[in-house]
Coordinates of C-alpha atoms and ligand atoms in Angstrom, one line a residue:
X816 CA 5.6 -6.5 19.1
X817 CA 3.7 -9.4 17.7
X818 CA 4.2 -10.7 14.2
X819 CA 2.6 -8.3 11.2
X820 CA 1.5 -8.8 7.6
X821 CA 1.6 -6.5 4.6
X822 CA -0.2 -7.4 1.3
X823 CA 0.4 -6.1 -1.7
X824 CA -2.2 -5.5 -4.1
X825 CA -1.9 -4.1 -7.3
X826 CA -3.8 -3.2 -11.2
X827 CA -7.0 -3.9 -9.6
X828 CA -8.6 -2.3 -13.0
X829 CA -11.8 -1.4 -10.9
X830 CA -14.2 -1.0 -13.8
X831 CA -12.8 -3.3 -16.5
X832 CA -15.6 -5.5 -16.2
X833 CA -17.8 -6.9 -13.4
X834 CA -16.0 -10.1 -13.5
X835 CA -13.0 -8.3 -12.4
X836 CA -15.0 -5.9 -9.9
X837 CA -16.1 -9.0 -7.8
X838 CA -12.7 -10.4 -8.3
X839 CA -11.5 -7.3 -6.5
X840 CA -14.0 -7.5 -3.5
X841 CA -13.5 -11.3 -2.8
X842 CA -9.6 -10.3 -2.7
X843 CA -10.6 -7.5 0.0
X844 CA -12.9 -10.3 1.8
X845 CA -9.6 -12.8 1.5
X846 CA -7.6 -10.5 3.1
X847 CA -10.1 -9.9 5.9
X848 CA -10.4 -13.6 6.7
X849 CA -6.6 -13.8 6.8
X850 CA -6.5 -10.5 9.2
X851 CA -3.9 -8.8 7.1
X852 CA -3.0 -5.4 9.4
X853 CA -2.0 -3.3 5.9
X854 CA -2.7 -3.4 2.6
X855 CA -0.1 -1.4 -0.2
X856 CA -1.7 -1.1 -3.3
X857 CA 0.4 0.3 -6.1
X858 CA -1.7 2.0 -8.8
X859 CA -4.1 0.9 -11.8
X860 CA -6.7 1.1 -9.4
X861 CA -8.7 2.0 -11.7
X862 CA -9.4 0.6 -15.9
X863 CA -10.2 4.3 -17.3
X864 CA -9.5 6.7 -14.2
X865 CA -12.8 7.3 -13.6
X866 CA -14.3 8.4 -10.1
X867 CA -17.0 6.2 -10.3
X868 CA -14.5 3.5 -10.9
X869 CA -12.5 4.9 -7.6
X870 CA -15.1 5.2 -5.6
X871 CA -15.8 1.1 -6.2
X872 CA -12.8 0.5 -5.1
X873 CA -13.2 2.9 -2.0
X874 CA -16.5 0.8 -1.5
X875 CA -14.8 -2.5 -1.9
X876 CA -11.9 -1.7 0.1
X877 CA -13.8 0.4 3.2
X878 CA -12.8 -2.1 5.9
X879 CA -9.0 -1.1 5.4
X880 CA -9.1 2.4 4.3
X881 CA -11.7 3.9 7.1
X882 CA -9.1 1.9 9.8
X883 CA -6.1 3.2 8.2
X884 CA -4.6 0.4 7.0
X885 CA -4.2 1.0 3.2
X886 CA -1.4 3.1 1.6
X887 CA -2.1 3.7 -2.0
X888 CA -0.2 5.4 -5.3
X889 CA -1.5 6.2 -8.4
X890 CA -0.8 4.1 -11.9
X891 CA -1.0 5.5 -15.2
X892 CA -4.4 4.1 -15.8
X893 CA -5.6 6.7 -12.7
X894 CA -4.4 9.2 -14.9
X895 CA -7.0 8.6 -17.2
X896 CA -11.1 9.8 -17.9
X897 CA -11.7 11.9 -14.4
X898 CA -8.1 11.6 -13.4
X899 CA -9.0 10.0 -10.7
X900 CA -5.7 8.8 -9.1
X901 CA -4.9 12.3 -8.7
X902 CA -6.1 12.5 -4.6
X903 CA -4.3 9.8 -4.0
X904 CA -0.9 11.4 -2.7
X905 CA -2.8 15.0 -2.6
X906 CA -0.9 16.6 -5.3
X907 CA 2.4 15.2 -3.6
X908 CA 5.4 13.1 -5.6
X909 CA 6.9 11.4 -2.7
X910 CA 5.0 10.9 0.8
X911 CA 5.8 8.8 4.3
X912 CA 3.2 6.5 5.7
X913 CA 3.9 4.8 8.7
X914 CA 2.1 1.9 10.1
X915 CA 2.9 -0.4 13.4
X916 CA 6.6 -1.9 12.1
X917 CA 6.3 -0.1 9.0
X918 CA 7.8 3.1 7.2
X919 CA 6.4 3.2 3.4
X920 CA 7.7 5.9 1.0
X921 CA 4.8 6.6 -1.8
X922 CA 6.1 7.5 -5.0
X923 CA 4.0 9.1 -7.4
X924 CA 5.6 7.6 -11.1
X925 CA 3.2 8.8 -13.5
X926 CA 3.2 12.0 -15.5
X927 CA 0.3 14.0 -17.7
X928 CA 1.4 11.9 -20.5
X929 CA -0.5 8.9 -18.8
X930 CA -3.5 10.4 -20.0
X931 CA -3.0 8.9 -23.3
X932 CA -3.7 5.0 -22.7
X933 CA -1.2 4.1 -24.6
X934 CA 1.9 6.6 -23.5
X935 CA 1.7 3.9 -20.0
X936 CA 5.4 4.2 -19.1
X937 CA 6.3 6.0 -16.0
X938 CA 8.6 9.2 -14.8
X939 CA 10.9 9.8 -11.7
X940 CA 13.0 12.9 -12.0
X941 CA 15.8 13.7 -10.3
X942 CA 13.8 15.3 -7.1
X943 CA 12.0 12.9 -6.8
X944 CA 14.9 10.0 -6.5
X945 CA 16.4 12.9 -3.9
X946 CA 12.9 13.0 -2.1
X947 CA 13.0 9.5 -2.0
X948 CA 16.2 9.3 -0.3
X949 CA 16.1 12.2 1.8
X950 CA 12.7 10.1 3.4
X951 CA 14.2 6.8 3.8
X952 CA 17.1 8.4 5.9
X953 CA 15.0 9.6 8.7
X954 CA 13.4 6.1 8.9
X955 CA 13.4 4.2 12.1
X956 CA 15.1 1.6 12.9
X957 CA 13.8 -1.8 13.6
X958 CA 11.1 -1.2 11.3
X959 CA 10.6 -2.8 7.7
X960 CA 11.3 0.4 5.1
X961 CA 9.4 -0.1 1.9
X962 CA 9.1 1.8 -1.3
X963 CA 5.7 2.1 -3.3
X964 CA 5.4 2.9 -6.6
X965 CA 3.5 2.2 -10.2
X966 CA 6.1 1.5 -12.6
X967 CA 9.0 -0.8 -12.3
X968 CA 12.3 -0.4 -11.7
X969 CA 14.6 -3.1 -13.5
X970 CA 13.3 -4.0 -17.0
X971 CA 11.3 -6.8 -17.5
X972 CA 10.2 -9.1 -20.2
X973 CA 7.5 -7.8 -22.6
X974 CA 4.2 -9.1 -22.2
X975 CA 2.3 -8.8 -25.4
X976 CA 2.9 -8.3 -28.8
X977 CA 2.3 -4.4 -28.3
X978 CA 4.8 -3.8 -26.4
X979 CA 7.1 -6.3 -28.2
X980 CA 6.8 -4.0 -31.0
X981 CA 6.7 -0.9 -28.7
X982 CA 10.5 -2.1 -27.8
X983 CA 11.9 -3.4 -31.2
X984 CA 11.1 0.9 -32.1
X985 CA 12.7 2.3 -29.3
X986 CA 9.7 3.2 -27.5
X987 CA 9.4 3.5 -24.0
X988 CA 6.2 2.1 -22.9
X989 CA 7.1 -1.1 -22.0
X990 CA 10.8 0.0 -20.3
X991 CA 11.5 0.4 -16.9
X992 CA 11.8 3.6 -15.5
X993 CA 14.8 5.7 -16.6
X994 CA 15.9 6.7 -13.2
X995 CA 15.0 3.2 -11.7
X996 CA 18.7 2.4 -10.7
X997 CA 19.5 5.6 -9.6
X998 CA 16.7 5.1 -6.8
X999 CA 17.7 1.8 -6.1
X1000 CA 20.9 3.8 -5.3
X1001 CA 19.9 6.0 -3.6
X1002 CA 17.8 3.7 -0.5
X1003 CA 20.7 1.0 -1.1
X1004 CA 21.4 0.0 2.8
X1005 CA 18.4 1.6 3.9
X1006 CA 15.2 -0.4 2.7
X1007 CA 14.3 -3.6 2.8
X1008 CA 11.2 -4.2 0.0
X1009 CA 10.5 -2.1 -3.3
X1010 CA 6.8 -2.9 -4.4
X1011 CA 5.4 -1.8 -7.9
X1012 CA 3.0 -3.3 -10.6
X1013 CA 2.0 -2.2 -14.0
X1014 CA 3.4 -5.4 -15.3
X1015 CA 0.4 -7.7 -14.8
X1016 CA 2.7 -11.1 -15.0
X1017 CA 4.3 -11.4 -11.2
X1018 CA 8.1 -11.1 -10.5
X1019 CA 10.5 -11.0 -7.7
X1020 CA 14.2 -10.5 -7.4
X1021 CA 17.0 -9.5 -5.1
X1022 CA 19.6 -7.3 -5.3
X1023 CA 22.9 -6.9 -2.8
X1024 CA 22.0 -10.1 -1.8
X1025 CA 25.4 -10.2 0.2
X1026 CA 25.3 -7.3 1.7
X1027 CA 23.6 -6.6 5.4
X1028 CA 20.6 -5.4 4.0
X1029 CA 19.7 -6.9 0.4
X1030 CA 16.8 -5.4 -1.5
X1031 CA 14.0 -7.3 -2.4
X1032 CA 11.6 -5.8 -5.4
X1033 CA 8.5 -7.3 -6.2
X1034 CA 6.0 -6.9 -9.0
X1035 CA 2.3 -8.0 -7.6
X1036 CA 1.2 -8.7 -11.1
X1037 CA -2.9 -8.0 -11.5
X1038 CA -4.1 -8.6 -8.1
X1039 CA -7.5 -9.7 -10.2
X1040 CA -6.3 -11.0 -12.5
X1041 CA -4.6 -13.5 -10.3
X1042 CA -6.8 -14.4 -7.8
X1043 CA -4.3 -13.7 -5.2
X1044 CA -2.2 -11.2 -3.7
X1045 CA 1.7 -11.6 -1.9
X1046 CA 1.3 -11.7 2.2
X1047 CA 4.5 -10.5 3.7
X1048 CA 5.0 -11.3 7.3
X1049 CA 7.2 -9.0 9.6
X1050 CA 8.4 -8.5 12.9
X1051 CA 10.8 -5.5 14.9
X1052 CA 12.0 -4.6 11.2
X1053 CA 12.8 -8.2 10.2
X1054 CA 11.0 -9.8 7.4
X1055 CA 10.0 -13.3 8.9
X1056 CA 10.1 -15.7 5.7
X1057 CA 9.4 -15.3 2.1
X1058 CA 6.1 -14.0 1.4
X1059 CA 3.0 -16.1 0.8
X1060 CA 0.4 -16.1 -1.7
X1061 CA -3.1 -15.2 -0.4
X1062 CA -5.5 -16.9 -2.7
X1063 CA -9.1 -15.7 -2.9
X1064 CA -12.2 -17.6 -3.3
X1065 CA -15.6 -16.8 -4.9
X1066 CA -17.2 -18.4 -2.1
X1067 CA -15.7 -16.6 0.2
X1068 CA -13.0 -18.5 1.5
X1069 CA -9.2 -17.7 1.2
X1070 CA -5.7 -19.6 1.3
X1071 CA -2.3 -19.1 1.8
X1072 CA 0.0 -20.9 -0.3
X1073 CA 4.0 -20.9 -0.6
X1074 CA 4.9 -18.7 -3.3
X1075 CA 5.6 -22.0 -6.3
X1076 CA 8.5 -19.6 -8.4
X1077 CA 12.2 -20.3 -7.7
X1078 CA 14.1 -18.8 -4.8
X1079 CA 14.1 -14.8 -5.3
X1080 CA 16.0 -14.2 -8.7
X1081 CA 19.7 -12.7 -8.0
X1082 CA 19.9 -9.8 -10.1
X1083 CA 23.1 -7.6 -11.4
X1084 CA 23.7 -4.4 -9.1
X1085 CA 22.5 -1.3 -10.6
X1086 CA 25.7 1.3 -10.7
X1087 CA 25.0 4.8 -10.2
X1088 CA 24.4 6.2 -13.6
X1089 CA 23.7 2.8 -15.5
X1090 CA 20.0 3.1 -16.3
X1091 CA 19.7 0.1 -18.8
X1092 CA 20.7 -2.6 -17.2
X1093 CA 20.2 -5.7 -19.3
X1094 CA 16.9 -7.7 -19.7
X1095 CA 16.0 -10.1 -16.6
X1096 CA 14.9 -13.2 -19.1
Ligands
FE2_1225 FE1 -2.2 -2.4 -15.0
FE2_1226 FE1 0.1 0.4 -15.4

């Protein structure tokens, strides 16, 4: 099998403004260029969860959706307006979507109370972490085994001063999900890359960095807001180098570049049970 990539685009906020909409396309037309075989997008496709908003995105993003090659997942902002995000998974919580050297489990993390823009903060429940575990068990081997959802997973830093405050009240917006560790758990051995947004500032860590199969979890940040999306390169289940950044170009034309942040951050491991593990910094 010949060497594959996997980008990762996510928060595309189709609809935020047209800046951002043409942001979005040259993306698509970056990726194009750079012959990316799959796309994963995780959620806040949409700004307001309109369909008119979806169906830009369906427009923009044709060349890989009418071939296959994009595996979606709704954010909380899809559960907005029109509810848009809510074809995405058909109805479903968890879903498998295999690709050529790839086995992605799509996990639905957002919940009715997502239609509220500012109740943004994400649900697994138990089933779902089961779901989730029962699917990454009847992966194959030599294949890369990746899970895609919204909401992330470890906590991370605040971004604004809204969710500053949000935190110093108890509130959950800006936490991680509750049941994040107990699905790291739960694929512990058996998956190589956990992919999420909603955070729009970028982030990557490792955990069980010693063991035979660590886990690396990104956060893609605002594809659009960035400019440029994570490139993963793979091959028979092996994940070839660390990913590169894919950057975008008004005019049209794209470049990779090495990804500037330190090595992948090492980060505590997750018991079974402990669902707050301390702040990342
Ligand atoms: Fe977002
Ligand atoms: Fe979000």
């Amino acid at each position: 099998m010949r060497p594959q990539t996997l980008a990762h685009v996510s928060d595309l906020h189709f609809g935020l403004s047209e800046e951002n909409d043409l942001a979005a396309e040259a993306l698509c037309r970056g990726l194009l260029l750079a012959r990316v075989d799959h796309v994963a997008v995780t959620g806040d496709i949409t700004h307001r969860g309109r369909r008119d908003e979806m169906t830009a995105f369906q427009r923009a993003f044709a060349p890989f959706i009418e071939t296959h090659r994009l595996t979606a997942v709704p954010g909380n902002h899809d559960r907005m307006g029109d509810n848009a995000g809510v074809h995405l998974m058909e109805g479903r919580s968890v879903d498998v979507s295999v690709a050529e050297g790839l086995f992605l489990v799509q996990v639905d993390s957002t919940a009715p109370h997502n239609r509220s823009a500012i109740a943004a903060h994400g649900v697994l429940t138990p089933w779902v972490v089961e779901e989730v575990e029962r699917a990454v068990r009847h992966a194959p081997e030599d294949t890369i085994v990746a899970v895609l959802l919204h909401h992330h997973v470890l906590p991370l830093p605040e971004e604004s001063w809204a969710e500053r405050v949000s935190s110093l009240f108890g509130w959950p917006y800006a936490a991680e999900l509750e049941s994040g560790s107990a699905l790291l758990q739960s694929i512990r051995g058996r998956c190589d890359l956990v992919l999420h947004g909603h955070r729009h500032v970028p982030r990557a860590s490792r955990i069980w960095a010693r063991e035979d199969r660590p886990l690396d979890i990104y956060n893609a940040g605002s594809s659009t807001e960035l400019g440029r999306v994570r490139v993963f390169s793979h091959q028979s289940g092996t994940l070839l180098r660390r990913p590169q950044w894919l950057m975008a170009f008004e005019n049209g034309a794209a470049a990779m570049a090495e990804e500037e942040a330190a090595p992948l951050r090492r980060r505590p491991v997750p018991r079974t049970g402990d669902v707050r593990l301390r702040a990342a910094g």
